[in-house]
Structures are given as C-alpha cells and as structure tokens.
PDB file of C-alpha atoms in Angstrom:
ATOM      1  CA  ALA A   1      13.210 -17.089  -3.715  1.00 64.00           C
ATOM      2  CA  GLN A   2      14.918 -14.322  -5.081  1.00 76.00           C
ATOM      3  CA  THR A   3      16.892 -11.923  -2.881  1.00 89.00           C
ATOM      4  CA  VAL A   4      19.205  -8.891  -3.687  1.00 94.00           C
ATOM      5  CA  THR A   5      21.896  -7.804  -1.158  1.00 95.00           C
ATOM      6  CA  GLN A   6      23.365  -4.573  -1.229  1.00 95.00           C
ATOM      7  CA  SER A   7      26.041  -4.448   1.840  1.00 95.00           C
ATOM      8  CA  GLN A   8      27.123  -0.691   1.490  1.00 95.00           C
ATOM      9  CA  PRO A   9      24.481   0.945   3.146  1.00 93.00           C
ATOM     10  CA  GLU A  10      26.167   4.383   2.566  1.00 96.00           C
ATOM     11  CA  MET A  11      29.071   5.018  -0.073  1.00 97.00           C
ATOM     12  CA  SER A  12      31.182   8.505  -1.012  1.00 97.00           C
ATOM     13  CA  VAL A  13      32.929   9.573  -3.397  1.00 97.00           C
ATOM     14  CA  GLN A  14      35.142  12.842  -4.398  1.00 97.00           C
ATOM     15  CA  GLU A  15      34.361  14.478  -7.359  1.00 97.00           C
ATOM     16  CA  ALA A  16      35.979  13.307 -10.584  1.00 97.00           C
ATOM     17  CA  GLU A  17      37.084   9.901  -9.074  1.00 97.00           C
ATOM     18  CA  THR A  18      35.211   6.584  -9.449  1.00 98.00           C
ATOM     19  CA  VAL A  19      33.172   4.640  -7.232  1.00 98.00           C
ATOM     20  CA  THR A  20      31.671   1.476  -7.307  1.00 98.00           C
ATOM     21  CA  LEU A  21      28.440   0.131  -5.799  1.00 98.00           C
ATOM     22  CA  SER A  22      28.066  -3.611  -4.572  1.00 98.00           C
ATOM     23  CA  CYS A  23      25.441  -5.890  -5.159  1.00 98.00           C
ATOM     24  CA  THR A  24      24.653  -9.472  -4.795  1.00 97.00           C
ATOM     25  CA  TYR A  25      21.582 -11.682  -5.564  1.00 96.00           C
ATOM     26  CA  ASP A  26      20.244 -15.071  -4.928  1.00 94.00           C
ATOM     27  CA  THR A  27      18.561 -16.879  -7.677  1.00 90.00           C
ATOM     28  CA  SER A  28      18.345 -20.583  -8.985  1.00 89.00           C
ATOM     29  CA  GLU A  29      17.089 -19.299 -12.624  1.00 87.00           C
ATOM     30  CA  SER A  30      19.949 -19.126 -15.682  1.00 88.00           C
ATOM     31  CA  ASP A  31      17.975 -16.327 -17.676  1.00 88.00           C
ATOM     32  CA  TYR A  32      17.261 -13.113 -15.514  1.00 89.00           C
ATOM     33  CA  TYR A  33      17.435  -9.329 -15.872  1.00 90.00           C
ATOM     34  CA  LEU A  34      19.692  -6.945 -13.417  1.00 94.00           C
ATOM     35  CA  PHE A  35      19.168  -3.345 -12.750  1.00 94.00           C
ATOM     36  CA  TRP A  36      20.434  -0.300 -11.047  1.00 96.00           C
ATOM     37  CA  TYR A  37      18.223   2.134 -10.411  1.00 95.00           C
ATOM     38  CA  LYS A  38      19.039   5.715  -9.373  1.00 95.00           C
ATOM     39  CA  GLN A  39      16.950   7.537  -6.886  1.00 92.00           C
ATOM     40  CA  PRO A  40      18.130  11.324  -6.378  1.00 89.00           C
ATOM     41  CA  PRO A  41      16.222  13.644  -3.715  1.00 83.00           C
ATOM     42  CA  SER A  42      13.402  14.289  -5.600  1.00 77.00           C
ATOM     43  CA  ARG A  43      12.565  10.720  -5.093  1.00 79.00           C
ATOM     44  CA  GLN A  44      11.953   9.743  -8.716  1.00 83.00           C
ATOM     45  CA  MET A  45      13.322   6.484  -9.579  1.00 87.00           C
ATOM     46  CA  ILE A  46      15.451   6.715 -12.676  1.00 91.00           C
ATOM     47  CA  LEU A  47      16.654   3.682 -14.515  1.00 92.00           C
ATOM     48  CA  VAL A  48      20.810   4.040 -15.022  1.00 95.00           C
ATOM     49  CA  ILE A  49      21.529   0.753 -16.924  1.00 94.00           C
ATOM     50  CA  ARG A  50      20.536  -2.923 -17.054  1.00 93.00           C
ATOM     51  CA  GLN A  51      22.070  -6.343 -17.973  1.00 94.00           C
ATOM     52  CA  GLU A  52      20.683  -9.445 -19.628  1.00 90.00           C
ATOM     53  CA  ALA A  53      22.176 -12.471 -17.819  1.00 91.00           C
ATOM     54  CA  TYR A  54      22.609 -14.069 -21.055  1.00 89.00           C
ATOM     55  CA  LYS A  55      25.045 -11.433 -22.185  1.00 87.00           C
ATOM     56  CA  GLN A  56      28.607 -11.882 -21.324  1.00 84.00           C
ATOM     57  CA  GLN A  57      29.495  -8.346 -22.006  1.00 90.00           C
ATOM     58  CA  ASN A  58      29.287  -5.823 -19.306  1.00 93.00           C
ATOM     59  CA  ALA A  59      26.252  -2.937 -20.091  1.00 92.00           C
ATOM     60  CA  THR A  60      27.978   0.255 -20.421  1.00 92.00           C
ATOM     61  CA  GLU A  61      25.815   3.871 -20.335  1.00 91.00           C
ATOM     62  CA  ASN A  62      28.447   6.608 -20.600  1.00 94.00           C
ATOM     63  CA  ARG A  63      30.273   7.281 -17.215  1.00 97.00           C
ATOM     64  CA  PHE A  64      28.295   4.031 -15.690  1.00 97.00           C
ATOM     65  CA  SER A  65      29.003   0.662 -15.959  1.00 97.00           C
ATOM     66  CA  VAL A  66      28.399  -2.677 -14.750  1.00 97.00           C
ATOM     67  CA  ASN A  67      30.710  -5.508 -13.659  1.00 96.00           C
ATOM     68  CA  PHE A  68      28.568  -8.943 -13.810  1.00 96.00           C
ATOM     69  CA  GLN A  69      29.919 -12.255 -12.582  1.00 96.00           C
ATOM     70  CA  LYS A  70      27.305 -14.661 -13.217  1.00 94.00           C
ATOM     71  CA  ALA A  71      29.057 -17.376 -11.401  1.00 94.00           C
ATOM     72  CA  ALA A  72      29.544 -15.228  -8.130  1.00 95.00           C
ATOM     73  CA  LYS A  73      25.879 -13.512  -8.592  1.00 96.00           C
ATOM     74  CA  SER A  74      27.510 -10.050  -8.416  1.00 97.00           C
ATOM     75  CA  PHE A  75      26.599  -7.102  -9.825  1.00 97.00           C
ATOM     76  CA  SER A  76      28.766  -4.336  -9.153  1.00 98.00           C
ATOM     77  CA  LEU A  77      28.141  -0.611 -10.534  1.00 98.00           C
ATOM     78  CA  LYS A  78      30.797   1.523 -11.335  1.00 98.00           C
ATOM     79  CA  ILE A  79      30.588   5.200 -11.787  1.00 98.00           C
ATOM     80  CA  SER A  80      33.783   7.253 -13.279  1.00 97.00           C
ATOM     81  CA  ASP A  81      34.271  10.598 -13.252  1.00 97.00           C
ATOM     82  CA  SER A  82      31.881  11.063 -10.238  1.00 97.00           C
ATOM     83  CA  GLN A  83      29.644  14.376 -10.765  1.00 97.00           C
ATOM     84  CA  LEU A  84      27.878  16.279  -8.365  1.00 96.00           C
ATOM     85  CA  GLY A  85      24.190  15.187  -9.734  1.00 95.00           C
ATOM     86  CA  ASP A  86      25.286  11.509  -9.297  1.00 96.00           C
ATOM     87  CA  ALA A  87      24.190  11.878  -5.085  1.00 96.00           C
ATOM     88  CA  ALA A  88      21.583   9.702  -4.687  1.00 96.00           C
ATOM     89  CA  MET A  89      20.079   6.639  -3.701  1.00 95.00           C
ATOM     90  CA  TYR A  90      21.302   3.753  -5.760  1.00 97.00           C
ATOM     91  CA  PHE A  91      18.919   0.430  -5.863  1.00 95.00           C
ATOM     92  CA  CYS A  92      20.054  -2.613  -7.299  1.00 96.00           C
ATOM     93  CA  ALA A  93      17.071  -4.851  -8.448  1.00 93.00           C
ATOM     94  CA  TYR A  94      16.470  -8.197 -10.345  1.00 92.00           C
ATOM     95  CA  ARG A  95      14.000  -9.562 -12.479  1.00 87.00           C
ATOM     96  CA  ASN A  96      12.954 -13.333 -13.470  1.00 79.00           C
ATOM     97  CA  PRO A  97      11.670 -12.782 -17.050  1.00 74.00           C
ATOM     98  CA  LYS A  98       8.928 -15.902 -16.340  1.00 71.00           C
ATOM     99  CA  ALA A  99       5.501 -15.513 -16.103  1.00 55.00           C
ATOM    100  CA  GLY A 100       3.709 -14.833 -12.811  1.00 59.00           C
ATOM    101  CA  SER A 101       4.598 -12.426  -9.735  1.00 53.00           C
ATOM    102  CA  ALA A 102       8.410 -13.776 -10.515  1.00 49.00           C
ATOM    103  CA  ARG A 103       8.722 -11.519 -13.527  1.00 60.00           C
ATOM    104  CA  GLN A 104       8.549  -8.550 -10.995  1.00 76.00           C
ATOM    105  CA  LEU A 105      11.311  -6.524  -9.686  1.00 84.00           C
ATOM    106  CA  THR A 106      13.151  -7.496  -6.594  1.00 88.00           C
ATOM    107  CA  PHE A 107      14.805  -4.607  -5.156  1.00 92.00           C
ATOM    108  CA  GLY A 108      18.208  -4.359  -2.578  1.00 93.00           C
ATOM    109  CA  SER A 109      17.994  -2.144   0.540  1.00 91.00           C
ATOM    110  CA  GLY A 110      20.041   0.945  -1.317  1.00 93.00           C
ATOM    111  CA  THR A 111      23.118   2.522  -1.037  1.00 96.00           C
ATOM    112  CA  GLN A 112      23.375   6.332  -0.296  1.00 95.00           C
ATOM    113  CA  LEU A 113      25.821   7.913  -2.472  1.00 97.00           C
ATOM    114  CA  THR A 114      27.387  11.012  -1.540  1.00 97.00           C
ATOM    115  CA  VAL A 115      29.737  12.796  -3.609  1.00 97.00           C
ATOM    116  CA  LEU A 116      32.121  15.513  -2.083  1.00 96.00           C
ATOM    117  CA  PRO A 117      33.028  18.744  -3.832  1.00 94.00           C
TER     118      PRO A 117
ATOM    119  CA  GLU B   1       2.603  16.831 -17.873  1.00 57.00           C
ATOM    120  CA  THR B   2       5.165  13.911 -18.825  1.00 72.00           C
ATOM    121  CA  GLY B   3       6.113  10.540 -17.517  1.00 91.00           C
ATOM    122  CA  VAL B   4       4.481   9.292 -13.954  1.00 94.00           C
ATOM    123  CA  THR B   5       3.161  11.825 -12.109  1.00 95.00           C
ATOM    124  CA  GLN B   6       1.696  11.439  -8.742  1.00 96.00           C
ATOM    125  CA  THR B   7      -0.769  13.745  -6.341  1.00 96.00           C
ATOM    126  CA  PRO B   8      -0.383  14.529  -3.509  1.00 97.00           C
ATOM    127  CA  ARG B   9       3.401  14.470  -2.918  1.00 95.00           C
ATOM    128  CA  HIS B  10       3.077  14.916   0.622  1.00 95.00           C
ATOM    129  CA  LEU B  11      -0.141  13.408   2.756  1.00 96.00           C
ATOM    130  CA  VAL B  12      -0.620  13.437   6.513  1.00 95.00           C
ATOM    131  CA  MET B  13      -3.449  11.816   7.892  1.00 93.00           C
ATOM    132  CA  GLY B  14      -5.124  10.117  10.930  1.00 90.00           C
ATOM    133  CA  MET B  15      -6.066   6.591  11.512  1.00 88.00           C
ATOM    134  CA  THR B  16      -9.334   6.939  10.757  1.00 87.00           C
ATOM    135  CA  ASN B  17      -9.157   9.405   7.727  1.00 88.00           C
ATOM    136  CA  LYS B  18      -9.994   7.981   4.354  1.00 93.00           C
ATOM    137  CA  LYS B  19      -7.806   9.640   1.406  1.00 95.00           C
ATOM    138  CA  SER B  20      -6.789   8.482  -1.666  1.00 97.00           C
ATOM    139  CA  LEU B  21      -3.504   8.482  -3.735  1.00 97.00           C
ATOM    140  CA  LYS B  22      -3.580   9.239  -7.421  1.00 98.00           C
ATOM    141  CA  CYS B  23      -1.025   8.164 -10.085  1.00 97.00           C
ATOM    142  CA  GLU B  24      -1.108   9.036 -13.950  1.00 97.00           C
ATOM    143  CA  GLN B  25       1.140   8.169 -16.699  1.00 96.00           C
ATOM    144  CA  HIS B  26       1.481   9.798 -19.812  1.00 93.00           C
ATOM    145  CA  LEU B  27       3.394   6.989 -21.807  1.00 92.00           C
ATOM    146  CA  GLY B  28       0.881   4.922 -23.421  1.00 91.00           C
ATOM    147  CA  HIS B  29       1.529   1.850 -21.163  1.00 91.00           C
ATOM    148  CA  ASN B  30      -0.447  -0.798 -20.292  1.00 89.00           C
ATOM    149  CA  ALA B  31       0.867  -1.815 -16.883  1.00 90.00           C
ATOM    150  CA  MET B  32       0.877  -0.152 -13.404  1.00 92.00           C
ATOM    151  CA  TYR B  33       2.372  -0.771  -9.996  1.00 93.00           C
ATOM    152  CA  TRP B  34       2.185   0.503  -6.677  1.00 95.00           C
ATOM    153  CA  TYR B  35       5.473   0.054  -4.300  1.00 94.00           C
ATOM    154  CA  LYS B  36       5.727   0.693  -0.843  1.00 95.00           C
ATOM    155  CA  GLN B  37       9.352   2.571   0.381  1.00 93.00           C
ATOM    156  CA  SER B  38      10.014   2.402   4.022  1.00 91.00           C
ATOM    157  CA  ALA B  39      13.103   3.526   5.671  1.00 83.00           C
ATOM    158  CA  LYS B  40      16.327   1.235   5.581  1.00 74.00           C
ATOM    159  CA  LYS B  41      13.890  -1.314   3.460  1.00 81.00           C
ATOM    160  CA  PRO B  42      13.851  -2.538  -0.070  1.00 83.00           C
ATOM    161  CA  LEU B  43      11.244  -1.164  -1.786  1.00 88.00           C
ATOM    162  CA  GLU B  44       8.034  -3.492  -1.908  1.00 90.00           C
ATOM    163  CA  LEU B  45       5.786  -4.408  -4.456  1.00 89.00           C
ATOM    164  CA  MET B  46       2.224  -4.014  -3.625  1.00 93.00           C
ATOM    165  CA  PHE B  47      -0.389  -4.091  -6.592  1.00 92.00           C
ATOM    166  CA  VAL B  48       0.451  -4.801 -10.489  1.00 90.00           C
ATOM    167  CA  TYR B  49      -2.482  -3.968 -12.727  1.00 90.00           C
ATOM    168  CA  ASN B  50      -2.230  -5.138 -16.724  1.00 85.00           C
ATOM    169  CA  PHE B  51      -4.561  -3.782 -18.854  1.00 85.00           C
ATOM    170  CA  LYS B  52      -6.846  -2.608 -16.051  1.00 83.00           C
ATOM    171  CA  GLU B  53      -6.549  -6.166 -14.207  1.00 85.00           C
ATOM    172  CA  GLN B  54      -5.197  -6.676 -11.191  1.00 84.00           C
ATOM    173  CA  THR B  55      -2.411  -9.575 -11.773  1.00 81.00           C
ATOM    174  CA  GLU B  56      -0.313  -9.351  -8.334  1.00 78.00           C
ATOM    175  CA  ASN B  57      -1.666  -8.705  -4.796  1.00 79.00           C
ATOM    176  CA  ASN B  58       1.538  -9.128  -2.765  1.00 79.00           C
ATOM    177  CA  SER B  59      -0.374 -10.070   0.090  1.00 83.00           C
ATOM    178  CA  VAL B  60      -1.144  -6.385   1.328  1.00 91.00           C
ATOM    179  CA  PRO B  61      -3.648  -5.647   3.939  1.00 93.00           C
ATOM    180  CA  SER B  62      -7.198  -4.996   2.959  1.00 93.00           C
ATOM    181  CA  ARG B  63      -7.069  -1.082   4.313  1.00 95.00           C
ATOM    182  CA  PHE B  64      -5.038  -0.439   0.982  1.00 96.00           C
ATOM    183  CA  SER B  65      -7.488  -0.615  -1.685  1.00 95.00           C
ATOM    184  CA  PRO B  66      -6.302  -0.178  -5.431  1.00 95.00           C
ATOM    185  CA  GLU B  67      -8.226   1.037  -8.440  1.00 96.00           C
ATOM    186  CA  CYS B  68      -7.642   1.230 -11.552  1.00 95.00           C
ATOM    187  CA  PRO B  69     -10.194   2.764 -13.774  1.00 94.00           C
ATOM    188  CA  ASN B  70      -7.853   2.819 -16.916  1.00 93.00           C
ATOM    189  CA  SER B  71      -4.604   2.283 -18.331  1.00 90.00           C
ATOM    190  CA  SER B  72      -3.614   5.572 -17.389  1.00 94.00           C
ATOM    191  CA  HIS B  73      -4.520   6.115 -13.950  1.00 96.00           C
ATOM    192  CA  LEU B  74      -4.150   4.222 -10.732  1.00 97.00           C
ATOM    193  CA  PHE B  75      -5.236   5.162  -7.409  1.00 97.00           C
ATOM    194  CA  LEU B  76      -4.573   3.775  -4.132  1.00 97.00           C
ATOM    195  CA  HIS B  77      -7.360   4.096  -1.459  1.00 97.00           C
ATOM    196  CA  LEU B  78      -6.391   4.261   2.336  1.00 96.00           C
ATOM    197  CA  HIS B  79      -8.757   3.497   4.982  1.00 94.00           C
ATOM    198  CA  THR B  80      -8.080   3.044   8.783  1.00 93.00           C
ATOM    199  CA  LEU B  81      -4.079   3.191   8.390  1.00 93.00           C
ATOM    200  CA  GLN B  82      -1.665   2.378  11.329  1.00 94.00           C
ATOM    201  CA  PRO B  83       0.960   4.610  12.129  1.00 93.00           C
ATOM    202  CA  GLU B  84       3.540   1.679  10.268  1.00 93.00           C
ATOM    203  CA  ASP B  85       2.099   2.430   7.313  1.00 95.00           C
ATOM    204  CA  SER B  86       3.812   5.483   6.724  1.00 96.00           C
ATOM    205  CA  ALA B  87       6.107   5.740   3.537  1.00 96.00           C
ATOM    206  CA  LEU B  88       7.129   6.682   0.713  1.00 95.00           C
ATOM    207  CA  TYR B  89       4.313   5.326  -2.272  1.00 97.00           C
ATOM    208  CA  LEU B  90       5.497   5.202  -5.474  1.00 95.00           C
ATOM    209  CA  CYS B  91       3.536   4.274  -8.681  1.00 95.00           C
ATOM    210  CA  ALA B  92       5.268   2.893 -11.890  1.00 93.00           C
ATOM    211  CA  SER B  93       4.486   2.062 -15.051  1.00 92.00           C
ATOM    212  CA  SER B  94       5.773   0.103 -17.964  1.00 88.00           C
ATOM    213  CA  GLN B  95       4.722  -1.004 -21.535  1.00 85.00           C
ATOM    214  CA  LEU B  96       3.429  -4.312 -20.445  1.00 74.00           C
ATOM    215  CA  ALA B  97       3.393  -6.115 -16.800  1.00 70.00           C
ATOM    216  CA  GLY B  98       6.660  -7.571 -16.274  1.00 64.00           C
ATOM    217  CA  GLU B  99       8.690  -5.446 -19.082  1.00 63.00           C
ATOM    218  CA  ASN B 100      12.054  -4.640 -18.685  1.00 64.00           C
ATOM    219  CA  GLU B 101      11.931  -0.943 -17.974  1.00 80.00           C
ATOM    220  CA  GLN B 102       9.463   0.530 -15.469  1.00 87.00           C
ATOM    221  CA  PHE B 103       9.265   4.247 -15.381  1.00 90.00           C
ATOM    222  CA  PHE B 104       8.512   5.820 -11.701  1.00 92.00           C
ATOM    223  CA  GLY B 105       6.605   8.662 -10.345  1.00 93.00           C
ATOM    224  CA  PRO B 106       7.933  11.241  -7.610  1.00 92.00           C
ATOM    225  CA  GLY B 107       6.323   9.279  -4.993  1.00 94.00           C
ATOM    226  CA  THR B 108       3.761  10.314  -2.319  1.00 96.00           C
ATOM    227  CA  ARG B 109       5.110  10.927   0.758  1.00 95.00           C
ATOM    228  CA  LEU B 110       2.642   9.641   3.395  1.00 96.00           C
ATOM    229  CA  THR B 111       2.632  10.019   7.323  1.00 95.00           C
ATOM    230  CA  VAL B 112      -0.008   8.288   9.747  1.00 94.00           C
ATOM    231  CA  LEU B 113      -0.589   9.693  12.942  1.00 92.00           C
TER     232      LEU B 113
END
C-alpha cells in the first residue's frame, strides 16, 4: 500500500524568506503523480503544484517549486519569498494512475506553516 | 456560485439525530468524493462516485450513507453517529474519477455530542 509521510507537523518562516516542506512516500510503482495541496483557515483545499513521476524536471509554479527525488522517494515543496497569505496547512499527496482504488489520492498528515511578519 | 460548495458549514448533532450534508459542484465534473479530515490525521477517502455510480467505499460504517442523484450533487446522510465521527468532512470533484486534479469544497465541520 502507498503511504505518504510528512515529518514536520509545524514549520515557520519569516516573511520574504524561503521555506522547504518535506514529504516522503512509499510505493512500488514507477509511474505515479505527486501533489501539494494548501488548506488555509477557510478550509478549502487548493492544489498548489503537481509532478508526474516520469518527468525528470522539477515542477514550478511562480514562487512554489518542488525537489523531486524519485530514487529517494522524496517530494519537497519550496516556497520562495514567503507571504502572509501562504500561511496554511500543506498536504502532500500521491496518486497511482492505474485503475481502481489505487488511483485515488493518498494524503500525508500535513504541515502547518506559519508566516511571521 | 462557483467551484464546489458545501452546506452546512457547521453542524452539531446528537448521537440519535439524522442529518445530511450537501455538496454541489458547478464545474461540470463527473466524479465526486467524500473525505473525512480528523485532527492530526491524514485525509481519509470515504466514497467515490463516477457518473453517479459509487465506485469506492473505503470500509465506511453504514451510519454514513452517501447519495448521488446527479453528477452535480452529492449527499452524505448521517444516522446514529458516534463522538469519534466528529471531524471536517470535505467534498471534492474532478472531471473523471482518478483525474489528476480534484477541486475541494470548504468542508462541513461536524460535532457529534
């Protein structure tokens, strides 16, 4: 079974600084998808960034980028120039693209990010 | 309304009550999901519907009963719940079941007394 581990329950960063959130996962598959979701206090989960495992290039979305290490099964999120609005719970998620229940998202336990003014 | 909406946003109920959670998506998607989010635990997938048909039931107790009358609406009927069922219940939708991106609603905060 796939598992996703986020070892940092809480992180904090100074506004305008850079922070990296860690995520590791366990799978025997070679083709899969990884995601970072953000859940602000409003509770609405928002997709931040996604990575296809077959792509070697790390995904980037504006101030958000990932460091995808397939061999190490590591998928960290880097937030550059942190803003107060980045404060939220961040969830790492895995999806196996094969049919059936394995296609559904498996989430980590989350990292609560605080941005300090 | 845009995106995925959920009502009510907060619900307090006794263990003998019957209540329902409602989810509506305005994105033209064909798949809808119920998740349970408990404190300090990963999100747990409960049910998946694809084209109104239930495709996944992750061993959810029968006191939770989903209903999907059409691709835009999803309900979760609650009956004889336990205090440990208190959690945030999130609805999500995607174009098809298993699609990369799921769009989430704001959730219903449920408290069972």
